[in-house]
Coordinates of C-alpha atoms in Angstrom, one line a residue:
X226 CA 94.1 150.0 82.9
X227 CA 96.0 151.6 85.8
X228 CA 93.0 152.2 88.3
X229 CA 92.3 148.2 87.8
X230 CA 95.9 148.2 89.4
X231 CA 96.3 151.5 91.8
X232 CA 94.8 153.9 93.8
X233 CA 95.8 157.2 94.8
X234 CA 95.2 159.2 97.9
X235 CA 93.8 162.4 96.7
X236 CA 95.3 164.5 99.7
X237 CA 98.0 162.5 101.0
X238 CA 99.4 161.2 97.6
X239 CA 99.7 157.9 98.3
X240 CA 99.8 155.1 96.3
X241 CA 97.9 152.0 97.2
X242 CA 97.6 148.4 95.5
X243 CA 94.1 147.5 94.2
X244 CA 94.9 143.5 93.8
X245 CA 98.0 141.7 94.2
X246 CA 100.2 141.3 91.2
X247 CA 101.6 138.0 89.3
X248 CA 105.5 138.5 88.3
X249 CA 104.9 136.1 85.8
X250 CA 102.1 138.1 84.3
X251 CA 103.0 141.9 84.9
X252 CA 106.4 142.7 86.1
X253 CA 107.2 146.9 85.5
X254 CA 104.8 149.1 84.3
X255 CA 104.5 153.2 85.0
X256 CA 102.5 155.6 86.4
X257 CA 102.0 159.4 86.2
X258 CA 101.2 161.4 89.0
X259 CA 100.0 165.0 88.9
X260 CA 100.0 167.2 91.6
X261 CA 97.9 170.5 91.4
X262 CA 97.1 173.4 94.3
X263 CA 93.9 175.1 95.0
X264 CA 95.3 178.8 93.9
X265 CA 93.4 180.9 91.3
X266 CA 94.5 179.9 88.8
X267 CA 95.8 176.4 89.9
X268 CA 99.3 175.1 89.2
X269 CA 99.9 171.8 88.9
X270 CA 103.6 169.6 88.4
X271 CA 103.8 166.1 86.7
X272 CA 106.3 163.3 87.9
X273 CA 106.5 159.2 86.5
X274 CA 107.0 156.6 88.7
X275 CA 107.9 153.2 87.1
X276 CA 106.9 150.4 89.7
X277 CA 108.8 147.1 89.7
X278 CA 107.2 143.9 90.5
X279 CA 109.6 141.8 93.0
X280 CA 108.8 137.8 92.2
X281 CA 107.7 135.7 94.9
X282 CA 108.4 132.1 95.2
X283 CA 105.5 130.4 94.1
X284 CA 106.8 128.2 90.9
X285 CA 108.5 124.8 91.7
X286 CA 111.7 123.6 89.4
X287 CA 110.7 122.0 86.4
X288 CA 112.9 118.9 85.6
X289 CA 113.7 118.7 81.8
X290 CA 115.5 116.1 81.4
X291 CA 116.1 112.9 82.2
X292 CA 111.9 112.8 81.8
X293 CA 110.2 110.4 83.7
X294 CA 109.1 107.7 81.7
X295 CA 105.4 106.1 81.3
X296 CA 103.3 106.6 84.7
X297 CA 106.4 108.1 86.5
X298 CA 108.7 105.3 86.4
X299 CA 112.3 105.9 86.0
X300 CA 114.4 106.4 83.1
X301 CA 117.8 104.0 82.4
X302 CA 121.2 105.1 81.9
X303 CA 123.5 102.8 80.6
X304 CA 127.4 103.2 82.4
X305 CA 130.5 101.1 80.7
X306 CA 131.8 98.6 83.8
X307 CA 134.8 100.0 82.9
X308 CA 134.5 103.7 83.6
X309 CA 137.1 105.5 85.2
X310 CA 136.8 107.9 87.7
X311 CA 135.3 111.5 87.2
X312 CA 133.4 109.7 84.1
X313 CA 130.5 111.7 83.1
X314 CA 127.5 109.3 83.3
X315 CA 124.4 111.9 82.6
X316 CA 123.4 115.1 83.5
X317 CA 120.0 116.5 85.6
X318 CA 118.7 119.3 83.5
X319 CA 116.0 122.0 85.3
X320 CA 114.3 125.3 85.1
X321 CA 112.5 127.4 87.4
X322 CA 109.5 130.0 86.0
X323 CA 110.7 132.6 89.4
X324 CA 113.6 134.9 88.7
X325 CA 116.1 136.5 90.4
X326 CA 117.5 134.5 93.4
X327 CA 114.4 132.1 93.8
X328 CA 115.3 130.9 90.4
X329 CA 118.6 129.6 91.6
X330 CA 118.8 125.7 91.2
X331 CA 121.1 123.7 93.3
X332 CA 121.2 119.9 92.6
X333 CA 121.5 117.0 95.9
X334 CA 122.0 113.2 95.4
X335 CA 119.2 112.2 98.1
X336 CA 118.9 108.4 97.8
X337 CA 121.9 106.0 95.8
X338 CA 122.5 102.1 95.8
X339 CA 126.0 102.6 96.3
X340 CA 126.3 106.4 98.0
X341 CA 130.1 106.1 97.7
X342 CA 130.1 105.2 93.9
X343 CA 128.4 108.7 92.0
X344 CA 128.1 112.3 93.1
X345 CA 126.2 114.8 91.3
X346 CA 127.4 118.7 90.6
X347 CA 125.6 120.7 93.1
X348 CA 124.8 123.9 90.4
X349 CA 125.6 121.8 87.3
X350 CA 123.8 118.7 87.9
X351 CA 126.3 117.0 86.1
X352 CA 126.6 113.0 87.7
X353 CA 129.9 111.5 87.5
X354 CA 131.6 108.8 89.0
X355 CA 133.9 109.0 92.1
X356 CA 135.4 105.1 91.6
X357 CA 135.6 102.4 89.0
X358 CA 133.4 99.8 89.1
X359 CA 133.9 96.9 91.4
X360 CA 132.8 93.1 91.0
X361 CA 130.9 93.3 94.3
X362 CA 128.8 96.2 92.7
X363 CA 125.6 95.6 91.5
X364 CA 125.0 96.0 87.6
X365 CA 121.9 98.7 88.9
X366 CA 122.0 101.2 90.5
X367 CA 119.2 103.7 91.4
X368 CA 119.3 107.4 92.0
X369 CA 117.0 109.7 93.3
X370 CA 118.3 113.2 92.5
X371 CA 116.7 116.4 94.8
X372 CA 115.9 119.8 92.8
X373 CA 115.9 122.7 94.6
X374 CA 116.1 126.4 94.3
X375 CA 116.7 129.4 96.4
X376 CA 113.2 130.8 97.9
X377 CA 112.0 130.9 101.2
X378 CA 110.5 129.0 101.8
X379 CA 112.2 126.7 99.1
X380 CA 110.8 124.4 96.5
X381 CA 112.0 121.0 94.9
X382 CA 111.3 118.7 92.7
X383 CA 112.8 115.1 92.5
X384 CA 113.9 112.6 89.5
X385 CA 114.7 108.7 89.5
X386 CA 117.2 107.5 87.7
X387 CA 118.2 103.5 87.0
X388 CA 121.7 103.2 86.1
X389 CA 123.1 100.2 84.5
X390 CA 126.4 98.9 84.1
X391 CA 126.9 97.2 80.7
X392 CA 129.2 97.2 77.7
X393 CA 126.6 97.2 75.2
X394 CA 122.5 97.2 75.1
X395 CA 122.4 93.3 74.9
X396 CA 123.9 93.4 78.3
X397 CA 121.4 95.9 79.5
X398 CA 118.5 94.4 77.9
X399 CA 117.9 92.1 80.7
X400 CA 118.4 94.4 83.5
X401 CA 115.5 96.5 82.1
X402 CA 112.6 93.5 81.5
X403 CA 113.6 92.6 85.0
X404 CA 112.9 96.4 85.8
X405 CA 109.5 96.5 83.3
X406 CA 108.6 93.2 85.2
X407 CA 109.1 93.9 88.6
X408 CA 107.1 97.3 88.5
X409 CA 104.1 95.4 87.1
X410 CA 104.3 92.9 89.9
X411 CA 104.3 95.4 92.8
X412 CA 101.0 97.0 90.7
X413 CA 99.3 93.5 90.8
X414 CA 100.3 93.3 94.6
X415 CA 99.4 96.5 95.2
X416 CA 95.7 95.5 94.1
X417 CA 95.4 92.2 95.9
X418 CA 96.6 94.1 99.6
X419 CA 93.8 96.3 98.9
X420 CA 91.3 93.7 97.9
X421 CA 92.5 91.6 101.1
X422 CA 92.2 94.4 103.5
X423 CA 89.0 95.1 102.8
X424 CA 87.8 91.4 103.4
X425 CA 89.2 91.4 106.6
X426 CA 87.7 94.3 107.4
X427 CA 84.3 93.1 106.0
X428 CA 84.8 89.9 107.6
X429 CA 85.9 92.0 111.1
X430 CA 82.4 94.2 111.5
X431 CA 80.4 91.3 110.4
X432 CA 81.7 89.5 113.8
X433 CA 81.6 92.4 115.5
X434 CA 77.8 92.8 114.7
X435 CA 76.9 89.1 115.3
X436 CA 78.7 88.9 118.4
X437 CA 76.7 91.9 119.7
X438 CA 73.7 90.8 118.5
X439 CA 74.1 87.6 120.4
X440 CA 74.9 89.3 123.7
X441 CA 71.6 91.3 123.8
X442 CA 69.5 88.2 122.7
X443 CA 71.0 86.4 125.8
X444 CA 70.5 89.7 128.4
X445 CA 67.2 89.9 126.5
X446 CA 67.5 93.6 125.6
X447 CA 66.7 93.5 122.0
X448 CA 63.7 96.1 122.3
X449 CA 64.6 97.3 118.9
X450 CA 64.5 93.7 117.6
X451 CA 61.7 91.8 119.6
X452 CA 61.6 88.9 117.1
X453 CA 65.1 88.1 118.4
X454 CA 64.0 87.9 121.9
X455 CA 64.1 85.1 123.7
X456 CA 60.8 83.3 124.9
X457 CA 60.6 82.9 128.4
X458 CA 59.5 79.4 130.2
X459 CA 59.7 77.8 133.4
X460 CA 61.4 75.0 134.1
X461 CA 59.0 73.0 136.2
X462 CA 55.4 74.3 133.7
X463 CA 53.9 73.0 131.1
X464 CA 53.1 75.5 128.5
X465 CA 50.1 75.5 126.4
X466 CA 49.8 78.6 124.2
X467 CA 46.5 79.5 124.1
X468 CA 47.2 81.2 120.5
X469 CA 50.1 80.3 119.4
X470 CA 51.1 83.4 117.0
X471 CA 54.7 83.4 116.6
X472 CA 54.9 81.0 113.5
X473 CA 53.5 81.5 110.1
X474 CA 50.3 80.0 110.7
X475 CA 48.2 80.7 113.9
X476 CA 47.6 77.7 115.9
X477 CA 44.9 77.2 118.8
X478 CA 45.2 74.2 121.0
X479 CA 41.9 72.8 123.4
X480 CA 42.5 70.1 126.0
X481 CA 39.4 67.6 125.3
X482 CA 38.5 64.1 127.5
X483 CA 37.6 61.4 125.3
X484 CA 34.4 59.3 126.9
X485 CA 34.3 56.2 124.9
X486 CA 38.3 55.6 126.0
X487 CA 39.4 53.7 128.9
X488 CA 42.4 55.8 128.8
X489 CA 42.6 59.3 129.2
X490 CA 43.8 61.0 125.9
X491 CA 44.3 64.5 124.6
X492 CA 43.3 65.5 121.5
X493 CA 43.8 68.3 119.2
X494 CA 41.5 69.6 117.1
X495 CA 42.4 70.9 113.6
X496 CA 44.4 73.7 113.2
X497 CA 42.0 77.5 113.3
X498 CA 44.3 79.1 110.3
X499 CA 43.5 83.2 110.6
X500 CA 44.4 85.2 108.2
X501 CA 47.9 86.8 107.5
X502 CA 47.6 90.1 108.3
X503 CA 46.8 89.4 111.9
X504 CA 50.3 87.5 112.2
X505 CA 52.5 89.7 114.5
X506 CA 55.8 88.9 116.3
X507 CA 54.8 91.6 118.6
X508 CA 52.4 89.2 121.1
X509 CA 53.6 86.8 123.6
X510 CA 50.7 85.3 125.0
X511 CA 51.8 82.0 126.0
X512 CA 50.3 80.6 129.3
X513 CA 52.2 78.9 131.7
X514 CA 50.6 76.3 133.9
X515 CA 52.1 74.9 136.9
X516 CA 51.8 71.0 137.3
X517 CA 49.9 71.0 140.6
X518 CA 47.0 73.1 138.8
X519 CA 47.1 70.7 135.3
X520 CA 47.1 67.6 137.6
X521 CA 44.0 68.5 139.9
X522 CA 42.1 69.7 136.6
X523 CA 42.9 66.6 135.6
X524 CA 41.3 64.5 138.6
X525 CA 38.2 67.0 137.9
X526 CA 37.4 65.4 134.5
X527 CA 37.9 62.0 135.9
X528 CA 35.1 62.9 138.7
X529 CA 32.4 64.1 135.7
X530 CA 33.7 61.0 133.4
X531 CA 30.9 58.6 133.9
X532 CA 31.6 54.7 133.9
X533 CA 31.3 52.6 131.0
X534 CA 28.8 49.6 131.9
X535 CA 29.3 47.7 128.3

């Protein structure tokens, strides 16, 4: 329906779009206008107004043939070595959906083995050969042909072709599993850069992180990792944690005299195992006692020791 389309101004008589409009959809339709006064009794006049749709570049060319073959490898072409010059080896067919100048296809030869041995019809697309084949040329050759049409801003589309110089298909069989192969290899290598890549960089943030990790345990910063810390001691102390908690079994150590010995000895008592819940990393409660201190305890319990007469 036409008001899904257009508007009209009801004073003015203008004409105004309600959406925009696909060429390849809709691309004329008309329209009747009436015009009518206010007199008593009104007169009114009729006119039609066919509207045409002008296309917009929006469709790129569609290459027909050759058609690219399995998972957009190229297509071979098979060329007698002894062609002559001007010999018509294939020919790039296209279409574009647009019309009207956008739909104006000119042909380039973008990439070539040999750029001096083929040229390609810039509005036929017709590829011929500008020399006859040489010994030093390879037996094949790859093209890349460009697509483009006329719209601004324009569109393209591009083809590969493999061109091979043989007499018959027995000589061309070759050239084509060597083709079949080597696209398979560069898949499988393909796969195995990816796969290494991501070890290395694996490999890279897993240094990166230990290497970090080492630096704060050293500076001692690890406040978000206190089981990391370091445990600090003195050089010239002996330590004897009281309660011993940063294992996985509590220990408590006593410092006793034995009186039946001629010798001093220290002893420790069994193990005091607590239970497992109160297990923390969390308390440091070692205690550090200087040598001076341990050695005049030490003449204290020889003082209370009494002699042994036996």
């Amino acid at each position: 329906p036409l008001p899904y389309y257009l508007s009209i101004n009801s004073e003015s008589g203008t004409l105004y779009s309600q959406r925009s409009f696909d060429y390849e959809q809709l691309r004329e339709f008309e329209v009747q206008v009436k015009a009518e006064d206010g007199g008593s009794p009104p007169l009114s006049s009729n006119a039609t107004l066919r509207l045409f749709i002008q296309d917009q570049n929006d469709q790129n060319p569609q290459i027909l043939y050759p058609s690219p073959g399995a998972e957009g490898s190229a297509s071979f072409e098979m060329v007698p070595r002894s062609a002559e010059m001007g010999y018509l080896v294939t020919k790039v067919v296209a279409v574009d959906s647009d019309s009207g100048h956008n739909a104006w296809l000119s042909y380039h030869l973008l990439q070539a083995t040999e750029p001096g041995l083929f040229t390609i019809g810039a509005h036929t697309g017709e590829i011929r050969t500008l020399r006859t084949f040489l010994e030093r040329d390879a037996l094949k050759q790859k093209l890349v042909v460009l697509v483009k049409d006329n719209g601004q801003p324009p569109l393209s589309a591009t083809v590969s072709l493999n061109l091979i110089f043989a007499e018959n298909f027995q000589e061309a069989l070759p050239e084509i599993n060597n083709q079949t192969m080597d696209s398979e290899q560069q898949s499988e290598l393909q796969f195995y850069l990816v796969l290494a890549l991501t070890l290395i960089s694996f490999l890279f943030l897993l240094t990166v992180t230990l290497v970090i990790m080492m630096k704060l345990r050293q500076s001692g910063n690890l406040t978000f990792l206190p089981c990391f810390a370091p445990i600090p001691h003195s050089s010239n102390a002996i330590i004897f944690p009281p309660n011993y908690e940063e294992g996985t079994i509590p220990y408590s150590y006593q410092l006793c005299l034995s009186s039946e010995s001629k010798i001093h000895e220290i002893t420790f008592p069994a193990p005091k195992v607590q239970p497992t819940e109160y297990i923390s990393c969390n308390q440091n409660s070692d205690v550090l006692l200087p040598t001076n201190v341990l050695n005049s305890e030490m003449e204290k319990i020889d003082l209370q020791a009494q002699p042994n007469t036996d």
